[in-house]
Coordinates of C-alpha atoms and ligand atoms in Angstrom, one line a residue:
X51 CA -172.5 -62.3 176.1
X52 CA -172.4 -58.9 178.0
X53 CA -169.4 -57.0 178.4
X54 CA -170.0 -57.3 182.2
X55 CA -170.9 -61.1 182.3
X56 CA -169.0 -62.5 185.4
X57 CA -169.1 -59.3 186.9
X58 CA -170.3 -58.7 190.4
X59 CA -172.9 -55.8 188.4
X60 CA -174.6 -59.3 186.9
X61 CA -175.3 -61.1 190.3
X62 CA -178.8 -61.3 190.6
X63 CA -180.3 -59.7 193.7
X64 CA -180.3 -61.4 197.1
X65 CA -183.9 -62.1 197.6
X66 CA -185.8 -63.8 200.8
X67 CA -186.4 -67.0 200.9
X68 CA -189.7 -67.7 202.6
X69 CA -192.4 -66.3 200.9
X70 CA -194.1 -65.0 204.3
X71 CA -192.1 -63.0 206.4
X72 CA -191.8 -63.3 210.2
X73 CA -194.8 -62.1 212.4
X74 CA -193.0 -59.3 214.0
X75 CA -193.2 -58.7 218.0
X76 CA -189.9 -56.3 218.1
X77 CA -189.5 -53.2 216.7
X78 CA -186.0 -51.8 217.0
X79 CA -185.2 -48.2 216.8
X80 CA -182.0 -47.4 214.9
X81 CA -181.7 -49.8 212.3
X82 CA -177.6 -49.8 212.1
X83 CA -175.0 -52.0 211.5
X84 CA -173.9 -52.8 214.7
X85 CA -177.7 -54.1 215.6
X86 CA -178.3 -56.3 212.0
X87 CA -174.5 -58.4 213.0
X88 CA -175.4 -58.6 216.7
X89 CA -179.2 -58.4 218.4
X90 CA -180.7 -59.4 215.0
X91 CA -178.7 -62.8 214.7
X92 CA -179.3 -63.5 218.1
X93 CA -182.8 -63.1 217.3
X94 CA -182.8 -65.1 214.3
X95 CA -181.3 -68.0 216.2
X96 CA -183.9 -68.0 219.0
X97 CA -186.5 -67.7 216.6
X98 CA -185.2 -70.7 214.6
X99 CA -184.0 -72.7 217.8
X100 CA -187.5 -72.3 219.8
X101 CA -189.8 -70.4 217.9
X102 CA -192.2 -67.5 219.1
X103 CA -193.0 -64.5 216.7
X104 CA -190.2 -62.5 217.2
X105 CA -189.7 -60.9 213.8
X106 CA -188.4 -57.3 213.5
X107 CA -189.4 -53.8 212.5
X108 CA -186.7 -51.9 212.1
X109 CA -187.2 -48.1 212.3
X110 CA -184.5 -45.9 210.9
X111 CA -185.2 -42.4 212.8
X112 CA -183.5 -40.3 210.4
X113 CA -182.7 -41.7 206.4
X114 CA -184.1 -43.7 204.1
X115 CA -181.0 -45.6 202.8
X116 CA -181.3 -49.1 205.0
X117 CA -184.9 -49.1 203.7
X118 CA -184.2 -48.4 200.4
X119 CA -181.7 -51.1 199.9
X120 CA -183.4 -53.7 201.9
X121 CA -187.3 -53.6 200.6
X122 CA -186.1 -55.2 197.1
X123 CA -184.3 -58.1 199.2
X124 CA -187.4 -58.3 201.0
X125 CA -185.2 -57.5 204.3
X126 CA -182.8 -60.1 203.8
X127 CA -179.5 -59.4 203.9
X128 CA -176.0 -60.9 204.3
X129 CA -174.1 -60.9 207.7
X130 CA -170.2 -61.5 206.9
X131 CA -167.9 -63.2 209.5
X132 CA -164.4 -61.8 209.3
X133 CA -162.0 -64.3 210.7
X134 CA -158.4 -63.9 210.9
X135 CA -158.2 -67.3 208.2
X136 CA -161.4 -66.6 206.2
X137 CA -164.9 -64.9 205.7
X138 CA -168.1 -67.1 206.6
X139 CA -171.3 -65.4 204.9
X140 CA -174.7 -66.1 206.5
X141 CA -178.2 -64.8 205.3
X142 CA -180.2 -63.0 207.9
X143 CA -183.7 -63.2 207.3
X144 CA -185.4 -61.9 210.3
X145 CA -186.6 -58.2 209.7
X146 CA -189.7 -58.1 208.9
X147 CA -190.1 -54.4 207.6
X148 CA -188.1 -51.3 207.8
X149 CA -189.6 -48.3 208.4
X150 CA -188.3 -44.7 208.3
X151 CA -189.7 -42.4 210.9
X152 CA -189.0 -38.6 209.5
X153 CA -191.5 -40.3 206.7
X154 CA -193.5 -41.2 208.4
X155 CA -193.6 -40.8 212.6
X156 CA -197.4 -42.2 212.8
X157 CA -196.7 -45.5 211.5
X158 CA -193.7 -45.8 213.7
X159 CA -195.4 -45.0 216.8
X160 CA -198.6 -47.3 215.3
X161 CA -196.1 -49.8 215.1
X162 CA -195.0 -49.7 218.6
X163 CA -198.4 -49.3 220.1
X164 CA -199.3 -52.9 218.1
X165 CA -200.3 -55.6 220.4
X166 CA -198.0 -57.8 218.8
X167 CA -194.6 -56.1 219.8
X168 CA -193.2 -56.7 223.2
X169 CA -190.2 -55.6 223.0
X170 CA -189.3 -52.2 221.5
X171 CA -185.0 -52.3 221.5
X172 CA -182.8 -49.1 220.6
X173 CA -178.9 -48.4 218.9
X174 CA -179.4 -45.3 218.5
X175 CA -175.8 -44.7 219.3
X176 CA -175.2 -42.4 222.8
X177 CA -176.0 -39.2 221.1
X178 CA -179.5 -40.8 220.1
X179 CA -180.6 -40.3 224.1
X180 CA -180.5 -36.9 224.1
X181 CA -178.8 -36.7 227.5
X182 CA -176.4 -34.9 229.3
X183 CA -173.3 -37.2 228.6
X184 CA -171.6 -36.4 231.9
X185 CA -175.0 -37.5 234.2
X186 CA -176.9 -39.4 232.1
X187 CA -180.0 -37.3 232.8
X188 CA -182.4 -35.9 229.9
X189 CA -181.3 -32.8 228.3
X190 CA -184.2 -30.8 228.4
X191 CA -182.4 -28.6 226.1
X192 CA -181.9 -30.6 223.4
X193 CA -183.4 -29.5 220.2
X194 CA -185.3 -32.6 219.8
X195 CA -186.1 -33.0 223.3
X196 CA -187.8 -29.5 223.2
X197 CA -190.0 -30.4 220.0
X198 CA -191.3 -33.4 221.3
X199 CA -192.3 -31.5 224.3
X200 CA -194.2 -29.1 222.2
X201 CA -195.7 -31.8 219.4
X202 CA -197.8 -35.2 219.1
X203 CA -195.5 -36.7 216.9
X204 CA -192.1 -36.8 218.6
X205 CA -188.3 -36.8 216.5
X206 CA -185.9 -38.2 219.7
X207 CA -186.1 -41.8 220.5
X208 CA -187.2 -41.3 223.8
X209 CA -190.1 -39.2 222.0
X210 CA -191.0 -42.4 220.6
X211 CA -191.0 -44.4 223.6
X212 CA -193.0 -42.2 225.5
X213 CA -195.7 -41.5 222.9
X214 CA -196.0 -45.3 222.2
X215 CA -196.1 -46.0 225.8
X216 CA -198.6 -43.5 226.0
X217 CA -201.1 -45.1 223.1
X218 CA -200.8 -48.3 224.6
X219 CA -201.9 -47.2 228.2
X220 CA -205.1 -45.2 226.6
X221 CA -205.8 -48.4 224.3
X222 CA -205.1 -50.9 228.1
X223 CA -202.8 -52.8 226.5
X224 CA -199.4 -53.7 229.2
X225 CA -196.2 -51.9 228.0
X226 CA -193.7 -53.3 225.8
X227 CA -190.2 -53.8 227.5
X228 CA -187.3 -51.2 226.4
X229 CA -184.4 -53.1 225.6
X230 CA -181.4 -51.0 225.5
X231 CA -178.2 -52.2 223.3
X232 CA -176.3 -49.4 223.1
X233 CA -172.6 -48.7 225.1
X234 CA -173.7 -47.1 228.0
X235 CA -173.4 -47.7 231.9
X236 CA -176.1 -49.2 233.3
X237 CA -178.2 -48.6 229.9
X238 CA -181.6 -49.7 231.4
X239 CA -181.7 -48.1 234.5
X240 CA -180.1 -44.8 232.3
X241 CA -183.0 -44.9 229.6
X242 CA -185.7 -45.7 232.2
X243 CA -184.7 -42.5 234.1
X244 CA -184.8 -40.6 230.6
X245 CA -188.1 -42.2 229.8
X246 CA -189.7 -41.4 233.1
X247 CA -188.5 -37.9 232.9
X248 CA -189.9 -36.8 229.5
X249 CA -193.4 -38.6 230.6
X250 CA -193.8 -36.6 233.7
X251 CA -193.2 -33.4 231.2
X252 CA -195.2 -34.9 229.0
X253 CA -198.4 -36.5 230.5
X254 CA -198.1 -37.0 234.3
X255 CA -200.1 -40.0 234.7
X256 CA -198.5 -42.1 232.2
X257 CA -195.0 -42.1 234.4
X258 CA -196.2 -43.9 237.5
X259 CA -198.1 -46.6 234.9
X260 CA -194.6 -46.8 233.0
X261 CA -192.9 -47.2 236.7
X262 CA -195.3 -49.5 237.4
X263 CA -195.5 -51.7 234.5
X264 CA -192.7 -51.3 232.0
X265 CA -189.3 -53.1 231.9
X266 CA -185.9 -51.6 230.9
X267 CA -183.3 -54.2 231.1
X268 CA -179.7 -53.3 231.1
X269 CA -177.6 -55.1 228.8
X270 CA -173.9 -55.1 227.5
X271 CA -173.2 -55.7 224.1
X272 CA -170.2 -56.9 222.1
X273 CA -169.2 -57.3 218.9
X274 CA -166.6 -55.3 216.3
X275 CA -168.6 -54.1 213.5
X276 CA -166.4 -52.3 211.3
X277 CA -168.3 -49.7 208.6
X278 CA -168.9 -51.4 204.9
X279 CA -166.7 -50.7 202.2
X280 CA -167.9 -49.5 199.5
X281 CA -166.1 -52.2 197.6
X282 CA -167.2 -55.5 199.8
X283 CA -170.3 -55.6 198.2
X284 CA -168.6 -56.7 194.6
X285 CA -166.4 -58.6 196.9
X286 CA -169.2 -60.1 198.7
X287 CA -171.3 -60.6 195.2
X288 CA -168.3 -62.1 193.3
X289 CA -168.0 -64.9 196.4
X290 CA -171.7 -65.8 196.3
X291 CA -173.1 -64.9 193.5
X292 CA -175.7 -62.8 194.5
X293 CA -175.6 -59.0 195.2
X294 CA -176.4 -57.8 198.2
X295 CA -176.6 -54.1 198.3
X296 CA -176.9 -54.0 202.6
X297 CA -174.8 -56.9 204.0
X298 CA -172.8 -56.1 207.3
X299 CA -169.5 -56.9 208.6
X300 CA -168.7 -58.5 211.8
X301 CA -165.5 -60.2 214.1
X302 CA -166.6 -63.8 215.0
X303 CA -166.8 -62.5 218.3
X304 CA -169.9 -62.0 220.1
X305 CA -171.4 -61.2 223.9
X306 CA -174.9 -60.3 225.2
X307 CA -175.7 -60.3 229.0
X308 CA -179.0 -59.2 229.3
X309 CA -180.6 -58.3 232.6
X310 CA -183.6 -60.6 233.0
X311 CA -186.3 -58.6 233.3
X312 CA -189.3 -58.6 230.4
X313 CA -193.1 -57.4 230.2
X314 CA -194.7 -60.8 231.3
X315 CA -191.3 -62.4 230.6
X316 CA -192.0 -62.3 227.3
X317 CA -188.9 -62.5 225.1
X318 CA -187.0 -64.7 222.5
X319 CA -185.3 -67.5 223.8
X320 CA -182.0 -66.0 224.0
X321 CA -180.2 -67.6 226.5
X322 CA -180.7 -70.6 224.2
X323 CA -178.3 -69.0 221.7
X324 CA -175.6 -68.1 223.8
X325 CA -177.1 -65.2 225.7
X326 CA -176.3 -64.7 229.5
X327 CA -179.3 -64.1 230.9
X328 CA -178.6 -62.5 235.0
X329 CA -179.8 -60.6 237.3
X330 CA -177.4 -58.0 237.7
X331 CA -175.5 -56.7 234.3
X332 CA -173.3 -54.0 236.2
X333 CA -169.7 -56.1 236.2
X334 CA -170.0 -57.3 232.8
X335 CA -170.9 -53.8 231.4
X336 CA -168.0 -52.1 233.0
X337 CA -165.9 -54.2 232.2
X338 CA -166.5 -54.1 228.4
X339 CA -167.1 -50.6 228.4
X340 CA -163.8 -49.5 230.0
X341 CA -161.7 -52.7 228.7
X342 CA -162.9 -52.7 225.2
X343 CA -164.6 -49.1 224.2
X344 CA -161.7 -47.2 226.8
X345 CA -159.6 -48.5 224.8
X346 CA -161.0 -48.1 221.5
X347 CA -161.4 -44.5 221.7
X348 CA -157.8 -43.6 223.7
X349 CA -156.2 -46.0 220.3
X350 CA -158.5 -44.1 217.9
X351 CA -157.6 -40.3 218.9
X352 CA -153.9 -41.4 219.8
X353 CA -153.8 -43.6 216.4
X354 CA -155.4 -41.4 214.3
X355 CA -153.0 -38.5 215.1
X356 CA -149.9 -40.6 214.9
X357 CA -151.6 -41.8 211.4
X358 CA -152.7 -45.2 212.1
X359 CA -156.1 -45.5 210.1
X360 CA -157.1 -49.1 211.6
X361 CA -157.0 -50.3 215.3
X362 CA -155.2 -53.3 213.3
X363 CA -152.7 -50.7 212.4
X364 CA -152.5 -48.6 215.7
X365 CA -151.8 -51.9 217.7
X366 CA -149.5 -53.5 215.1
X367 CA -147.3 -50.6 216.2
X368 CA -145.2 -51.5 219.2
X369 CA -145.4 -48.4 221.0
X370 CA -148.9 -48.7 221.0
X371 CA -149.8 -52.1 221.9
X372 CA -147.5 -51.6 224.9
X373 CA -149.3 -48.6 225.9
X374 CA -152.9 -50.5 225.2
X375 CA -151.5 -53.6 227.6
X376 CA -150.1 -50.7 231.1
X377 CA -153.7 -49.2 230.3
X378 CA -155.4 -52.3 231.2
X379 CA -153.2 -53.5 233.4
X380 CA -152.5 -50.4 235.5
X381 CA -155.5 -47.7 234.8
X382 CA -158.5 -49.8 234.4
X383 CA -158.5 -53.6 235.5
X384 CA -157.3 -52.2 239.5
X385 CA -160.9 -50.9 240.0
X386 CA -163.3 -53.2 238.2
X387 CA -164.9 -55.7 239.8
X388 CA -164.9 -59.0 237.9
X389 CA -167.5 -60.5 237.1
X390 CA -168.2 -64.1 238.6
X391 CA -166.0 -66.6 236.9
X392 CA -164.1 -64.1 235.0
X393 CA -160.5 -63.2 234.9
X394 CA -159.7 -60.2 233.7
X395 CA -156.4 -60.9 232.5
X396 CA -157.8 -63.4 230.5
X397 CA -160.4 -61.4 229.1
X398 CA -157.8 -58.1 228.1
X399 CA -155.7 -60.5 226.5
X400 CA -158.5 -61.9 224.6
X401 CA -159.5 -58.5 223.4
X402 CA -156.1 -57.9 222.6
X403 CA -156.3 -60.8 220.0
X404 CA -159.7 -59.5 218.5
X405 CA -157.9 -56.2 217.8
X406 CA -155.2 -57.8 216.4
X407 CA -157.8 -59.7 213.8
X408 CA -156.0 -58.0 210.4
X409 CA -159.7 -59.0 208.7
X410 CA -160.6 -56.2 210.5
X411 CA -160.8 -52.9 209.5
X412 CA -162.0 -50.8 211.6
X413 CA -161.1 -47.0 211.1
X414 CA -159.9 -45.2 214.1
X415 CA -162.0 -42.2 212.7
X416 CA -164.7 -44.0 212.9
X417 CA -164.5 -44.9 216.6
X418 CA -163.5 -41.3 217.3
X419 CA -166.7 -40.0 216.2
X420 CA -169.1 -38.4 218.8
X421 CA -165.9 -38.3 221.7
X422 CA -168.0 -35.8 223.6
X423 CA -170.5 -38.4 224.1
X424 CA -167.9 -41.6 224.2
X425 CA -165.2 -39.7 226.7
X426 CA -167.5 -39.4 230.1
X427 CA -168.6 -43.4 230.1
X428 CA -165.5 -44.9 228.8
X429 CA -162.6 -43.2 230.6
X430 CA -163.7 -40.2 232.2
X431 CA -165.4 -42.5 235.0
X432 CA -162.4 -44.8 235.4
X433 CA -160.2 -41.2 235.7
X434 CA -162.4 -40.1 238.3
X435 CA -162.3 -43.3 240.3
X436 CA -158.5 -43.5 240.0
X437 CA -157.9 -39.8 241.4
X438 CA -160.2 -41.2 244.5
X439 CA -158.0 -44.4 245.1
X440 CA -154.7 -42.8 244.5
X441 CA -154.0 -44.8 241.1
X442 CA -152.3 -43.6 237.8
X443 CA -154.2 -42.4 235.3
X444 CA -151.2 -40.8 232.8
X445 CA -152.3 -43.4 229.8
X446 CA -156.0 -42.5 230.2
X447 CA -155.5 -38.9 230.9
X448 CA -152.8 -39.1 227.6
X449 CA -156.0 -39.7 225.7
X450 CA -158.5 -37.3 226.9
X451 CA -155.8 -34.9 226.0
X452 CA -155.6 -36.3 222.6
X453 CA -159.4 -36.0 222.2
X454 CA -158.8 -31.7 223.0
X455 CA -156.4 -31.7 220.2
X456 CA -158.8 -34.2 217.4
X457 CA -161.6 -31.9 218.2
X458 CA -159.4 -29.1 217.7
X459 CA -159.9 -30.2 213.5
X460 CA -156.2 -30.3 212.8
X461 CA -153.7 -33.4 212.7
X462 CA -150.2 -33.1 213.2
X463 CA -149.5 -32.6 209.7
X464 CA -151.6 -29.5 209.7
X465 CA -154.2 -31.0 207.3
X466 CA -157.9 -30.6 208.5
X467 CA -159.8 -33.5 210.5
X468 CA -163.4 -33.8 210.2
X469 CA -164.8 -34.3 213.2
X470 CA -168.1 -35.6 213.7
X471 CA -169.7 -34.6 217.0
X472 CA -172.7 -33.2 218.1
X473 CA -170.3 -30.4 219.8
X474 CA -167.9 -30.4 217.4
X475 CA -168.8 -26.7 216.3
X476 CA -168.6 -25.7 220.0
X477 CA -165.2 -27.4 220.6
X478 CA -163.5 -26.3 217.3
X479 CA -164.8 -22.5 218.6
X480 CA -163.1 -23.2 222.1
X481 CA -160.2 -24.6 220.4
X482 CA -159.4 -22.0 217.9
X483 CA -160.3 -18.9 220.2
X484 CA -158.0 -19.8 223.6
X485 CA -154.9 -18.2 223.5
X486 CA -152.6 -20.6 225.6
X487 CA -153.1 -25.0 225.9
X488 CA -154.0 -23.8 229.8
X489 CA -157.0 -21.6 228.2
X490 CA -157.7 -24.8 225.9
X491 CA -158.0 -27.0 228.2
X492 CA -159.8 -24.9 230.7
X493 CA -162.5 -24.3 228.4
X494 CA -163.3 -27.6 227.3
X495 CA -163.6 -29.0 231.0
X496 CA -166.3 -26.3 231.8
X497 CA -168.2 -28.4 229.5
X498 CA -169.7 -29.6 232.3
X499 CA -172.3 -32.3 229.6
X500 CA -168.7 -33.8 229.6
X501 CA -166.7 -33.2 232.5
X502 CA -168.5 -33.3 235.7
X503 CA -167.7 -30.6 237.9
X504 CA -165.6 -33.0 240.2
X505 CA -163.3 -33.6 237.9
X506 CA -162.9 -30.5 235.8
X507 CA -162.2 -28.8 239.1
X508 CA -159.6 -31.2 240.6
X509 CA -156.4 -29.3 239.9
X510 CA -154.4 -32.5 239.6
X511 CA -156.5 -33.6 236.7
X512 CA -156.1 -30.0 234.8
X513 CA -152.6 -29.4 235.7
X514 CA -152.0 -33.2 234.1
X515 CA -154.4 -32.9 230.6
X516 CA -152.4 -29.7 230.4
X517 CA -149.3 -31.0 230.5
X518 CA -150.4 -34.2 228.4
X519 CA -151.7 -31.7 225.6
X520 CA -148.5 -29.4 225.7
X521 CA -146.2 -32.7 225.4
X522 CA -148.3 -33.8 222.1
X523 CA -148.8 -30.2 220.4
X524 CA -144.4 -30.4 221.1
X525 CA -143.8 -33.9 220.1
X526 CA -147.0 -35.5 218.4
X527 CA -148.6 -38.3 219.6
X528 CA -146.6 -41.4 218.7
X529 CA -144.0 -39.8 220.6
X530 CA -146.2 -39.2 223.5
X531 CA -147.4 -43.2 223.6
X532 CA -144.2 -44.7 223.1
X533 CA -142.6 -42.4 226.1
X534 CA -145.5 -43.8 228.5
X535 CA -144.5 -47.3 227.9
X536 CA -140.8 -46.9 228.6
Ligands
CS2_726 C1 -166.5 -48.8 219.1 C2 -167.6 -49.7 219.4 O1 -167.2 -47.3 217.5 C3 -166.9 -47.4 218.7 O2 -167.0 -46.5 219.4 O3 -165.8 -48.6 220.3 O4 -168.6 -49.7 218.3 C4 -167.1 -51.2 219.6 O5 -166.6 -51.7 218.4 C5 -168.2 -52.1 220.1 O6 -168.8 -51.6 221.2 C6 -167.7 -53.5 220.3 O7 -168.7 -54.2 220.9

């Protein structure tokens, strides 16, 4: 007997099952967690409920690891249901190849240009758009942006779309639909603008055939996915006794509303899976993304600072869950506009519940990441809106400020933060040069990729982020949320 026999280390490996793998027809750029415990079941499900080759190629733009871990399972891996009384493992078999695109970008684009893929989906996370966060327009600008103008084979996301787009019109095949599943306002209509725009820079002719032919649904998408563990995976292997060196995480949760629009209809048969399949996606996705993401990032920088690591733990703290309830209920629910058949009430207390799952981890540094890009969609929008209509926005306004001081790369103890950002150089520069919180915070709103001009420049807004930072630098931010509830 081994020394390590009945050790996780002894699991075998998780291995497919089928000895053929799915014909693919999808191939989905940015190959994370959130997409293998969300678009990827779905997909499964359809596949296995109504057929149709709908396998996946998943492309990871930048490393190698998801690749690396998943060719020995032959792309199987493990999708782990955290419920409040229990964990439900299921195997996911429904990627058919990964494929890493720094590697190689030819294969990628080959890939996409295949007759066989009609659908070419993207979480590439909102930095992965390479647009200006506060108008959602390209940023011409952007480092990647400007080499894909100036190469054949592109680095950006919308790079790839546009050069794949581009075989396929030369080799007369139709367009694939560009499925967008990241947290973004009207995703589709965003990315199709973005898309447009780099073709016209790109190759003129191709943007009226993409305008003509190609789809770009919006959708919204739900579901907590909380980063791995480094420890679940002994967990997970000592429970089923197999290792599984890439499973993911996930609430039992779960939403997709898709807007129904496909390449010659041609799609999985998601709405046979629990789907909502509509025509216009608008009410749902602002309501998740200012309900559910709002919230998530004004808990994470507010949290993290008043040293709550989890959402579990942030709302578990009274203070806090009374100041997560008035935001709803007084700074974001007045504007929305329900969707049909929904009550929002209903649907904040519901989310209230899902943060309260303690099977959850889910780091409040890990939400905070990339605010710059997070801030403008989530609760800049709603600030703007409620200045218009006359309606607080102390709560919302509370968190942008505690954004400023996160970025600023020191907690309240004095201990360094690291913040992860695509601006986070810029912002710890700003930060650390202004003299005075009114300097501070002037600079960082004449960011104007975050703060759009009619906002930065309302003098309501800046005299109350000003005031909001001074009160948290004085008296920290637990402090801060617990005197907003009373
Ligand atoms: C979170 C989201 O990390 C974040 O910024 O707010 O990933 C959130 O968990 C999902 O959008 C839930 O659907």
């Amino acid at each position: 007997m081994s020394m390590g026999a009945g050790l996780p280390g002894d699991a075998p490996l998780l291995k497919a099952s089928a000895a053929t793998r799915p014909k693919a027809g999808i191939v989905h750029l940015g190959l994370g967690a959130f997409f293998r415990a969300h678009g990827a079941i779905y997909t499964a499900e359809a596949m296995a409920k109504s057929g149709g080759d709908w396998g996946i190629i998943g492309v990871s733009l930048r490393h190698p690891t998801q690749r690396d871990l998943l060719q020995p399972q032959g792309f199987a891996y493990t999708a782990v249901e955290l419920a409040a009384d229990g964990e439900t493992p299921q195997v996911v078999e429904v990627l058919q190849n990964v494929l890493v695109a720094r590697e190689d970008p030819l294969a990628v684009l080959s890939a996409m240009a295949d007759p066989a893929i009609r659908i070419v989906s993207l979480t590439v996370t909102e930095k992965g758009y390479c647009h200006l966060p506060s108008t959602g327009l390209l940023n011409r600008d952007h480092p990647d942006v400007v080499h894909d103008l100036a190469h054949d084979l592109p680095r950006s996301a919308p790079g790839y779309l546009v050069r794949a787009l581009q075989m396929r019109r030369a080799a007369g095949l139709a367009p694939f639909t560009v499925l967008c599943c990241d947290n973004l306002p009207e995703n589709g209509v965003m990315l199709r603008g973005i898309v447009l725009e780099l073709a016209r820079l790109v190759d003129p002719g191709l943007t009226d055939w993409i305008a003509l032919n190609g789809a770009f649904p919006s959708t919204m998408v739900d579901r907590i996915v909380p980063a791995l563990k480094p420890e679940n995976i002994a967990e997970l292997a000592e429970k089923t006794g197999v290792t599984d060196r890439a499973p993911v995480m996930h609430e039992p949760f779960r939403q997709w509303v898709i807007e129904d629009w496909f390449v010659g209809d041609a799609r999985p048969d998601y709405a046979a899976v629990g789907a909502d399949m509509v025509r216009d996606v608008r009410p749902f996705e602002h309501m998740k993304l200012r309900c559910l993401n709002g919230t998530h990032s004004a808990l994470a920088y507010l949290g993290y600072l008043a040293g709550h690591q989890t959402i579990f733990d942030t709302i578990s703290d009274p203070a806090f869950a009374t100041y997560c309830r008035r935001l709803w209920q007084s700074e974001i629910t007045p504007g929305l506009d329900a969707p049909q058949g929904v009550d929002l009430a209903e649907y904040t207390g519901k989310l209230f519940q899902r943060y309260g799952n303690p099977a959850i981890r889910h780091l409040t540094h890990q939400i905070a990441m990339d605010g710059s890009q997070k801030l403008p969609p989530r609760i800049l929008a709603t600030i703007s809106e409620n200045l218009k209509a006359g309606r607080d926005s102390s709560g919302l306004i509370l968190a942008v400020a505690a954004w400023m001081r996160y970025v600023g790369a020191t907690d309240e103890n004095g201990q360094p933060i690291k913040v992860q950002d695509p601006l986070a150089a810029r912002l710890k520069t700003l930060s650390d040069k202004a003299g005075s919180v009114t300097e501070k915070v002037g600079s960082i709103l004449a960011l104007r990729e975050v703060f759009p001009a009619n906002l930065a420049e309302n003098p309501e807004f800046q005299k109350a982020v000003v005031a909001s930072y001074t009160n948290l630098a004085r008296r920290g931010a637990g402090s801060c949320v617990l005197e907003y509830g009373s």
